[in-house]
PDB file of C-alpha atoms in Angstrom:
ATOM      1  CA  MET L   1      80.743 -82.150-102.063  1.00  0.00           C
ATOM      2  CA  SER L   2      78.085 -81.579 -99.273  1.00  0.00           C
ATOM      3  CA  ASN L   3      74.527 -80.000-101.221  1.00  0.00           C
ATOM      4  CA  GLN L   4      74.124 -76.047-100.364  1.00  0.00           C
ATOM      5  CA  ILE L   5      71.015 -75.023-100.301  1.00  0.00           C
ATOM      6  CA  LEU L   6      70.519 -71.355-101.408  1.00  0.00           C
ATOM      7  CA  LEU L   7      68.330 -68.718-100.774  1.00  0.00           C
ATOM      8  CA  LYS L   8      67.275 -66.520-103.472  1.00  0.00           C
ATOM      9  CA  GLU L   9      67.676 -63.046-103.077  1.00  0.00           C
ATOM     10  CA  THR L  10      64.273 -61.837-104.798  1.00  0.00           C
ATOM     11  CA  TYR L  11      63.971 -57.862-105.590  1.00  0.00           C
ATOM     12  CA  PHE L  12      61.447 -57.521-102.739  1.00  0.00           C
ATOM     13  CA  ARG L  13      63.576 -58.701-100.050  1.00  0.00           C
ATOM     14  CA  VAL L  14      66.534 -56.797-101.167  1.00  0.00           C
ATOM     15  CA  LEU L  15      64.903 -53.708-101.500  1.00  0.00           C
ATOM     16  CA  PHE L  16      61.318 -53.438 -99.853  1.00  0.00           C
ATOM     17  CA  LYS L  17      61.726 -55.669 -96.760  1.00  0.00           C
ATOM     18  CA  ARG L  18      62.422 -53.189 -93.695  1.00  0.00           C
ATOM     19  CA  GLU L  19      63.812 -54.274 -90.382  1.00  0.00           C
ATOM     20  CA  ASN L  20      64.298 -51.934 -87.446  1.00  0.00           C
ATOM     21  CA  VAL L  21      66.303 -54.360 -85.101  1.00  0.00           C
ATOM     22  CA  VAL L  22      65.756 -52.516 -82.222  1.00  0.00           C
ATOM     23  CA  LYS L  23      61.734 -53.050 -82.365  1.00  0.00           C
ATOM     24  CA  ASN L  24      62.058 -56.496 -83.132  1.00  0.00           C
ATOM     25  CA  PHE L  25      64.137 -57.320 -80.574  1.00  0.00           C
ATOM     26  CA  PHE L  26      62.044 -54.958 -77.521  1.00  0.00           C
ATOM     27  CA  LEU L  27      59.153 -57.173 -79.409  1.00  0.00           C
ATOM     28  CA  LYS L  28      61.117 -60.668 -79.042  1.00  0.00           C
ATOM     29  CA  LEU L  29      61.546 -59.790 -75.309  1.00  0.00           C
ATOM     30  CA  PHE L  30      57.979 -58.437 -74.708  1.00  0.00           C
ATOM     31  CA  ILE L  31      56.499 -61.503 -76.352  1.00  0.00           C
ATOM     32  CA  GLY L  32      59.244 -63.632 -74.183  1.00  0.00           C
ATOM     33  CA  SER L  33      58.014 -62.416 -71.339  1.00  0.00           C
ATOM     34  CA  THR L  34      54.214 -62.579 -71.829  1.00  0.00           C
ATOM     35  CA  SER L  35      53.794 -66.174 -71.329  1.00  0.00           C
ATOM     36  CA  PHE L  36      53.706 -66.159 -67.670  1.00  0.00           C
ATOM     37  CA  CYS L  37      50.517 -63.492 -67.445  1.00  0.00           C
ATOM     38  CA  ARG L  38      48.666 -65.447 -70.456  1.00  0.00           C
ATOM     39  CA  LEU L  39      48.939 -68.381 -68.601  1.00  0.00           C
ATOM     40  CA  ILE L  40      47.433 -66.828 -65.483  1.00  0.00           C
ATOM     41  CA  ILE L  41      44.818 -66.193 -67.810  1.00  0.00           C
ATOM     42  CA  GLU L  42      44.723 -69.251 -70.471  1.00  0.00           C
ATOM     43  CA  VAL L  43      44.274 -72.098 -68.114  1.00  0.00           C
ATOM     44  CA  PHE L  44      40.395 -70.816 -67.275  1.00  0.00           C
ATOM     45  CA  ILE L  45      39.945 -69.858 -70.761  1.00  0.00           C
ATOM     46  CA  ARG L  46      41.116 -72.494 -72.691  1.00  0.00           C
ATOM     47  CA  ARG L  47      40.962 -76.104 -73.260  1.00  0.00           C
ATOM     48  CA  ASN L  48      42.652 -78.424 -75.694  1.00  0.00           C
ATOM     49  CA  MET L  49      46.289 -76.843 -75.983  1.00  0.00           C
ATOM     50  CA  GLY L  50      49.648 -78.158 -77.727  1.00  0.00           C
ATOM     51  CA  LYS L  51      51.187 -80.012 -76.197  1.00  0.00           C
ATOM     52  CA  ARG L  52      54.506 -78.090 -76.891  1.00  0.00           C
ATOM     53  CA  TYR L  53      52.470 -75.242 -75.873  1.00  0.00           C
ATOM     54  CA  PHE L  54      51.178 -75.693 -72.677  1.00  0.00           C
ATOM     55  CA  ASN L  55      53.432 -77.419 -70.160  1.00  0.00           C
ATOM     56  CA  LEU L  56      52.642 -78.274 -66.417  1.00  0.00           C
ATOM     57  CA  SER L  57      56.198 -78.212 -65.203  1.00  0.00           C
ATOM     58  CA  ALA L  58      56.043 -74.262 -66.216  1.00  0.00           C
ATOM     59  CA  ALA L  59      52.506 -73.694 -64.353  1.00  0.00           C
ATOM     60  CA  PHE L  60      54.053 -75.261 -61.018  1.00  0.00           C
ATOM     61  CA  PHE L  61      57.014 -72.318 -61.627  1.00  0.00           C
ATOM     62  CA  THR L  62      54.342 -70.068 -62.302  1.00  0.00           C
ATOM     63  CA  ALA L  63      52.742 -70.892 -59.506  1.00  0.00           C
ATOM     64  CA  LEU L  64      55.625 -71.505 -56.809  1.00  0.00           C
ATOM     65  CA  PHE L  65      56.536 -67.531 -58.550  1.00  0.00           C
ATOM     66  CA  LEU L  66      53.228 -66.230 -56.759  1.00  0.00           C
ATOM     67  CA  VAL L  67      53.554 -68.076 -53.333  1.00  0.00           C
ATOM     68  CA  ILE L  68      57.006 -66.093 -53.136  1.00  0.00           C
ATOM     69  CA  VAL L  69      55.550 -62.918 -53.582  1.00  0.00           C
ATOM     70  CA  PRO L  70      53.806 -61.812 -51.219  1.00  0.00           C
ATOM     71  CA  MET L  71      56.409 -62.688 -48.641  1.00  0.00           C
ATOM     72  CA  LEU L  72      58.970 -60.728 -50.771  1.00  0.00           C
ATOM     73  CA  PRO L  73      58.998 -57.910 -47.624  1.00  0.00           C
ATOM     74  CA  MET L  74      60.367 -60.924 -45.363  1.00  0.00           C
ATOM     75  CA  VAL L  75      63.601 -61.079 -47.745  1.00  0.00           C
ATOM     76  CA  PHE L  76      64.130 -57.676 -48.760  1.00  0.00           C
ATOM     77  CA  PRO L  77      63.108 -55.152 -45.981  1.00  0.00           C
ATOM     78  CA  VAL L  78      63.072 -52.961 -49.076  1.00  0.00           C
ATOM     79  CA  PHE L  79      59.294 -53.662 -49.914  1.00  0.00           C
ATOM     80  CA  LEU L  80      58.146 -53.311 -46.609  1.00  0.00           C
ATOM     81  CA  ASN L  81      55.870 -50.198 -46.374  1.00  0.00           C
ATOM     82  CA  SER L  82      56.613 -49.439 -42.519  1.00  0.00           C
ATOM     83  CA  TYR L  83      58.952 -50.774 -39.803  1.00  0.00           C
ATOM     84  CA  TYR L  84      56.514 -54.086 -39.167  1.00  0.00           C
ATOM     85  CA  ALA L  85      57.866 -57.059 -40.312  1.00  0.00           C
ATOM     86  CA  PRO L  86      55.581 -59.605 -41.452  1.00  0.00           C
ATOM     87  CA  THR L  87      55.844 -63.076 -40.485  1.00  0.00           C
ATOM     88  CA  PHE L  88      55.205 -66.434 -42.144  1.00  0.00           C
ATOM     89  CA  TRP L  89      52.020 -67.279 -41.045  1.00  0.00           C
ATOM     90  CA  GLY L  90      51.213 -63.634 -41.117  1.00  0.00           C
ATOM     91  CA  THR L  91      51.153 -63.400 -44.612  1.00  0.00           C
ATOM     92  CA  ILE L  92      49.239 -66.505 -45.314  1.00  0.00           C
ATOM     93  CA  LYS L  93      46.628 -65.084 -43.415  1.00  0.00           C
ATOM     94  CA  GLU L  94      46.958 -61.868 -44.851  1.00  0.00           C
ATOM     95  CA  TYR L  95      46.728 -62.754 -48.504  1.00  0.00           C
ATOM     96  CA  TRP L  96      44.567 -66.085 -47.711  1.00  0.00           C
ATOM     97  CA  ILE L  97      42.367 -65.104 -51.113  1.00  0.00           C
ATOM     98  CA  TRP L  98      46.116 -64.618 -52.727  1.00  0.00           C
ATOM     99  CA  TYR L  99      46.589 -68.422 -52.138  1.00  0.00           C
ATOM    100  CA  LEU L 100      43.425 -69.703 -52.577  1.00  0.00           C
ATOM    101  CA  PHE L 101      43.808 -68.280 -56.225  1.00  0.00           C
ATOM    102  CA  ILE L 102      47.068 -70.052 -56.427  1.00  0.00           C
ATOM    103  CA  ALA L 103      45.207 -73.556 -55.589  1.00  0.00           C
ATOM    104  CA  VAL L 104      42.294 -73.295 -57.894  1.00  0.00           C
ATOM    105  CA  PHE L 105      45.372 -72.106 -60.682  1.00  0.00           C
ATOM    106  CA  ILE L 106      46.639 -74.959 -59.753  1.00  0.00           C
ATOM    107  CA  PHE L 107      44.066 -76.917 -60.296  1.00  0.00           C
ATOM    108  CA  PHE L 108      42.864 -75.770 -63.428  1.00  0.00           C
ATOM    109  CA  SER L 109      46.320 -76.489 -64.697  1.00  0.00           C
ATOM    110  CA  TYR L 110      45.838 -79.781 -63.836  1.00  0.00           C
ATOM    111  CA  LEU L 111      42.842 -79.895 -65.681  1.00  0.00           C
ATOM    112  CA  ARG L 112      44.905 -78.287 -69.046  1.00  0.00           C
ATOM    113  CA  TYR L 113      47.297 -81.210 -68.394  1.00  0.00           C
ATOM    114  CA  LYS L 114      44.504 -83.725 -68.610  1.00  0.00           C
ATOM    115  CA  ASP L 115      43.113 -82.439 -71.961  1.00  0.00           C
ATOM    116  CA  ILE L 116      46.435 -83.075 -73.671  1.00  0.00           C
ATOM    117  CA  LYS L 117      47.649 -86.982 -71.259  1.00  0.00           C
ATOM    118  CA  HIS L 118      46.240 -88.531 -73.652  1.00  0.00           C
ATOM    119  CA  ILE L 119      48.482 -87.563 -76.677  1.00  0.00           C
ATOM    120  CA  LYS L 120      50.797 -90.318 -76.561  1.00  0.00           C
ATOM    121  CA  ALA L 121      52.176 -90.173 -79.937  1.00  0.00           C
ATOM    122  CA  LEU L 122      55.454 -87.547 -80.082  1.00  0.00           C
ATOM    123  CA  PHE L 123      54.615 -87.491 -83.424  1.00  0.00           C
ATOM    124  CA  ASP L 124      50.740 -86.798 -83.708  1.00  0.00           C
ATOM    125  CA  PHE L 125      49.770 -85.384 -87.035  1.00  0.00           C
ATOM    126  CA  ASN L 126      45.668 -84.991 -85.782  1.00  0.00           C
ATOM    127  CA  HIS L 127      47.382 -82.117 -83.433  1.00  0.00           C
ATOM    128  CA  PHE L 128      49.209 -78.648 -83.784  1.00  0.00           C
ATOM    129  CA  SER L 129      51.714 -78.612 -81.698  1.00  0.00           C
ATOM    130  CA  LEU L 130      51.202 -74.961 -80.099  1.00  0.00           C
ATOM    131  CA  SER L 131      47.714 -74.473 -80.713  1.00  0.00           C
ATOM    132  CA  SER L 132      47.110 -71.655 -77.768  1.00  0.00           C
ATOM    133  CA  GLY L 133      43.679 -73.719 -77.264  1.00  0.00           C
ATOM    134  CA  GLU L 134      39.964 -74.070 -77.776  1.00  0.00           C
ATOM    135  CA  ILE L 135      38.274 -70.851 -77.372  1.00  0.00           C
ATOM    136  CA  LEU L 136      35.292 -71.540 -74.884  1.00  0.00           C
ATOM    137  CA  PRO L 137      31.482 -71.998 -77.051  1.00  0.00           C
ATOM    138  CA  PHE L 138      30.087 -68.907 -74.144  1.00  0.00           C
ATOM    139  CA  TYR L 139      32.243 -66.247 -76.202  1.00  0.00           C
ATOM    140  CA  TRP L 140      31.442 -67.661 -79.746  1.00  0.00           C
ATOM    141  CA  GLN L 141      27.976 -66.889 -78.700  1.00  0.00           C
ATOM    142  CA  LEU L 142      28.212 -63.567 -77.621  1.00  0.00           C
ATOM    143  CA  LYS L 143      26.960 -60.931 -79.850  1.00  0.00           C
ATOM    144  CA  PHE L 144      26.900 -57.295 -80.828  1.00  0.00           C
ATOM    145  CA  ARG L 145      24.095 -56.057 -82.767  1.00  0.00           C
ATOM    146  CA  GLY L 146      22.621 -59.181 -83.584  1.00  0.00           C
ATOM    147  CA  LYS L 147      26.624 -60.202 -85.109  1.00  0.00           C
ATOM    148  CA  PRO L 148      28.884 -62.899 -83.374  1.00  0.00           C
ATOM    149  CA  PHE L 149      32.479 -61.355 -82.677  1.00  0.00           C
ATOM    150  CA  THR L 150      35.193 -62.316 -84.899  1.00  0.00           C
ATOM    151  CA  PRO L 151      38.107 -64.253 -83.552  1.00  0.00           C
ATOM    152  CA  ARG L 152      40.244 -61.755 -83.297  1.00  0.00           C
ATOM    153  CA  THR L 153      38.380 -59.496 -81.571  1.00  0.00           C
ATOM    154  CA  LEU L 154      37.631 -62.404 -79.033  1.00  0.00           C
ATOM    155  CA  GLU L 155      41.089 -63.148 -78.740  1.00  0.00           C
ATOM    156  CA  ILE L 156      42.119 -59.279 -77.853  1.00  0.00           C
ATOM    157  CA  PHE L 157      39.579 -57.779 -76.201  1.00  0.00           C
ATOM    158  CA  ILE L 158      36.391 -60.279 -75.105  1.00  0.00           C
ATOM    159  CA  GLU L 159      38.653 -62.938 -73.436  1.00  0.00           C
ATOM    160  CA  PRO L 160      40.959 -60.544 -70.488  1.00  0.00           C
ATOM    161  CA  LEU L 161      38.185 -58.450 -70.486  1.00  0.00           C
ATOM    162  CA  PRO L 162      36.414 -60.320 -67.447  1.00  0.00           C
ATOM    163  CA  PHE L 163      39.410 -60.632 -65.708  1.00  0.00           C
ATOM    164  CA  PHE L 164      40.284 -56.547 -66.437  1.00  0.00           C
ATOM    165  CA  ILE L 165      37.058 -55.386 -64.501  1.00  0.00           C
ATOM    166  CA  GLY L 166      36.922 -58.482 -62.057  1.00  0.00           C
ATOM    167  CA  GLY L 167      40.842 -57.051 -61.274  1.00  0.00           C
ATOM    168  CA  ILE L 168      39.383 -53.491 -60.464  1.00  0.00           C
ATOM    169  CA  LEU L 169      36.150 -54.968 -58.772  1.00  0.00           C
ATOM    170  CA  ILE L 170      38.937 -57.013 -56.341  1.00  0.00           C
ATOM    171  CA  MET L 171      40.954 -54.315 -55.813  1.00  0.00           C
ATOM    172  CA  ILE L 172      37.989 -51.674 -54.788  1.00  0.00           C
ATOM    173  CA  LEU L 173      37.066 -54.639 -52.191  1.00  0.00           C
ATOM    174  CA  GLY L 174      40.513 -54.616 -50.786  1.00  0.00           C
ATOM    175  CA  GLN L 175      42.802 -57.244 -52.505  1.00  0.00           C
ATOM    176  CA  LYS L 176      45.288 -55.031 -55.024  1.00  0.00           C
ATOM    177  CA  LEU L 177      47.909 -57.239 -55.254  1.00  0.00           C
ATOM    178  CA  LEU L 178      44.945 -60.341 -56.586  1.00  0.00           C
ATOM    179  CA  GLY L 179      43.413 -57.349 -58.415  1.00  0.00           C
ATOM    180  CA  ALA L 180      46.596 -55.856 -60.208  1.00  0.00           C
ATOM    181  CA  LEU L 181      47.794 -59.478 -61.057  1.00  0.00           C
ATOM    182  CA  PHE L 182      44.204 -59.683 -62.810  1.00  0.00           C
ATOM    183  CA  VAL L 183      44.334 -56.638 -64.783  1.00  0.00           C
ATOM    184  CA  PHE L 184      48.398 -56.854 -65.495  1.00  0.00           C
ATOM    185  CA  SER L 185      47.643 -59.968 -66.685  1.00  0.00           C
ATOM    186  CA  ALA L 186      44.332 -58.985 -68.950  1.00  0.00           C
ATOM    187  CA  ILE L 187      46.584 -56.318 -70.408  1.00  0.00           C
ATOM    188  CA  VAL L 188      49.476 -57.885 -71.831  1.00  0.00           C
ATOM    189  CA  TYR L 189      46.531 -61.099 -72.729  1.00  0.00           C
ATOM    190  CA  CYS L 190      44.792 -58.565 -74.296  1.00  0.00           C
ATOM    191  CA  ILE L 191      48.228 -56.542 -76.211  1.00  0.00           C
ATOM    192  CA  SER L 192      50.351 -60.125 -76.962  1.00  0.00           C
ATOM    193  CA  TYR L 193      47.239 -61.363 -78.792  1.00  0.00           C
ATOM    194  CA  ALA L 194      47.225 -57.868 -80.742  1.00  0.00           C
ATOM    195  CA  ARG L 195      50.697 -58.015 -82.109  1.00  0.00           C
ATOM    196  CA  ALA L 196      50.074 -61.800 -82.903  1.00  0.00           C
ATOM    197  CA  TYR L 197      47.426 -60.711 -85.121  1.00  0.00           C
ATOM    198  CA  ALA L 198      49.414 -57.744 -86.543  1.00  0.00           C
ATOM    199  CA  LEU L 199      52.502 -60.153 -87.455  1.00  0.00           C
ATOM    200  CA  GLY L 200      49.847 -61.903 -88.874  1.00  0.00           C
ATOM    201  CA  ASP L 201      48.831 -58.944 -91.063  1.00  0.00           C
ATOM    202  CA  GLU L 202      52.409 -58.120 -92.237  1.00  0.00           C
ATOM    203  CA  PHE L 203      53.324 -61.529 -93.223  1.00  0.00           C
ATOM    204  CA  MET L 204      49.789 -61.546 -95.565  1.00  0.00           C
ATOM    205  CA  LEU L 205      51.008 -57.730 -96.915  1.00  0.00           C
ATOM    206  CA  ASP L 206      54.295 -59.336 -97.261  1.00  0.00           C
ATOM    207  CA  LYS L 207      53.059 -61.889 -99.227  1.00  0.00           C
ATOM    208  CA  ILE L 208      50.761 -59.600-101.349  1.00  0.00           C
ATOM    209  CA  ASP L 209      54.000 -57.128-102.214  1.00  0.00           C
ATOM    210  CA  ASN L 210      55.890 -59.938-102.734  1.00  0.00           C
ATOM    211  CA  ARG L 211      53.216 -60.846-105.486  1.00  0.00           C
ATOM    212  CA  ILE L 212      53.188 -57.655-107.069  1.00  0.00           C
ATOM    213  CA  CYS L 213      56.280 -56.960-107.159  1.00  0.00           C
ATOM    214  CA  ASN L 214      56.914 -59.543-108.958  1.00  0.00           C
ATOM    215  CA  GLU L 215      53.996 -58.969-111.523  1.00  0.00           C
ATOM    216  CA  GLU L 216      55.038 -55.479-111.844  1.00  0.00           C
ATOM    217  CA  ILE L 217      58.724 -56.033-112.362  1.00  0.00           C
ATOM    218  CA  ALA L 218      58.478 -58.352-115.101  1.00  0.00           C
ATOM    219  CA  ARG L 219      56.659 -54.800-116.692  1.00  0.00           C
ATOM    220  CA  THR L 220      58.935 -52.713-115.547  1.00  0.00           C
ATOM    221  CA  PHE L 221      62.514 -53.781-115.641  1.00  0.00           C
ATOM    222  CA  VAL L 222      62.222 -56.658-119.367  1.00  0.00           C
ATOM    223  CA  THR L 223      59.473 -54.002-121.190  1.00  0.00           C
ATOM    224  CA  ASP L 224      59.354 -50.691-120.055  1.00  0.00           C
ATOM    225  CA  GLU L 225      55.890 -50.614-119.648  1.00  0.00           C
ATOM    226  CA  PRO L 226      54.136 -48.104-117.489  1.00  0.00           C
ATOM    227  CA  THR L 227      54.075 -49.465-113.895  1.00  0.00           C
ATOM    228  CA  GLY L 228      51.233 -49.830-111.904  1.00  0.00           C
ATOM    229  CA  ARG L 229      49.382 -50.061-108.071  1.00  0.00           C
ATOM    230  CA  GLY L 230      52.202 -47.975-106.433  1.00  0.00           C
ATOM    231  CA  PHE L 231      55.385 -50.429-107.682  1.00  0.00           C
ATOM    232  CA  ARG L 232      58.366 -48.893-109.055  1.00  0.00           C
ATOM    233  CA  PHE L 233      62.127 -50.126-109.884  1.00  0.00           C
ATOM    234  CA  TYR L 234      64.982 -48.276-108.517  1.00  0.00           C
ATOM    235  CA  GLY L 235      67.798 -47.825-110.384  1.00  0.00           C
ATOM    236  CA  ASP L 236      69.417 -48.369-113.822  1.00  0.00           C
ATOM    237  CA  LYS L 237      69.105 -51.042-116.058  1.00  0.00           C
ATOM    238  CA  PRO L 238      71.087 -53.128-119.399  1.00  0.00           C
ATOM    239  CA  ASN L 239      70.193 -51.769-122.652  1.00  0.00           C
ATOM    240  CA  SER L 240      70.203 -55.494-123.719  1.00  0.00           C
ATOM    241  CA  LYS L 241      66.358 -56.966-123.756  1.00  0.00           C
ATOM    242  CA  LYS L 242      68.315 -60.509-123.586  1.00  0.00           C
ATOM    243  CA  ALA L 243      70.407 -59.526-120.108  1.00  0.00           C
ATOM    244  CA  ARG L 244      67.463 -58.448-118.735  1.00  0.00           C
ATOM    245  CA  GLU L 245      65.651 -61.385-119.007  1.00  0.00           C
ATOM    246  CA  ASP L 246      68.177 -63.505-117.754  1.00  0.00           C
ATOM    247  CA  ILE L 247      68.421 -61.172-114.813  1.00  0.00           C
ATOM    248  CA  TYR L 248      64.628 -61.032-114.270  1.00  0.00           C
ATOM    249  CA  GLU L 249      64.911 -64.445-113.760  1.00  0.00           C
ATOM    250  CA  ASP L 250      67.635 -64.164-110.397  1.00  0.00           C
ATOM    251  CA  MET L 251      64.861 -61.227-108.894  1.00  0.00           C
ATOM    252  CA  VAL L 252      61.529 -63.182-108.678  1.00  0.00           C
ATOM    253  CA  ASP L 253      60.592 -66.327-106.821  1.00  0.00           C
ATOM    254  CA  ASP L 254      61.108 -69.646-108.061  1.00  0.00           C
ATOM    255  CA  ASP L 255      57.726 -70.848-107.967  1.00  0.00           C
ATOM    256  CA  PHE L 256      56.415 -67.572-109.453  1.00  0.00           C
ATOM    257  CA  GLU L 257      54.513 -67.768-112.174  1.00  0.00           C
ATOM    258  CA  PHE L 258      53.364 -64.410-114.436  1.00  0.00           C
ATOM    259  CA  THR L 259      50.040 -64.016-114.904  1.00  0.00           C
ATOM    260  CA  GLU L 260      48.506 -61.019-116.660  1.00  0.00           C
ATOM    261  CA  VAL L 261      46.524 -58.591-114.512  1.00  0.00           C
ATOM    262  CA  ASP L 262      43.866 -56.796-115.866  1.00  0.00           C
TER     263      ASP L 262
END
């Protein structure tokens, strides 16, 4: 008979863990689509990304997509603003700064590839394969009122800020397509990292709430002592204390050790 691993359904998971299916669906869809915009920025401001986080082929596909964007009116007339039909070389000439940026993007993507090229082993315990890379030392030196920025502030606001401001300036100078790309990528970069930190906060809150639940349920369920810290047990309890103790063992995590709280 094959061994089966059973997940214990703790009281916290069953009653308090809320799941918004619609919200989670759109969040996963958004997070999955942010890699394109984050990559456009990260190749310039990050170093030593993880092997499974940065992929050179993904960078080339991103560059290929950017190459095609200005040429869409040649294929789909719906994108035309007038009856003027652009030509291939005419498009290259008009968007030469756009294509110059693509060339620079490919060059920096190759540099990011060289950062991880030296990692030969598939299973390397010295490198986190999903690392989003190291923040440039320049950002760590920035201060506000004499205090350095936290990693959270750096990643959410400071890193994408130059691209956002630069994108607006580029749009004012007439390169609307490239400027819009920078502004949109900066906004997505900001939102995606804000969401990543929010998920980290939720993970920590779950751990804290789960521990509070485990500690308080020993009082409220087994001994009928008054609860504290906002926790409340919902439902009727067996009259037998022995039955309560037996059930309690199945209501908390296996690795949880009850300790008295002052």
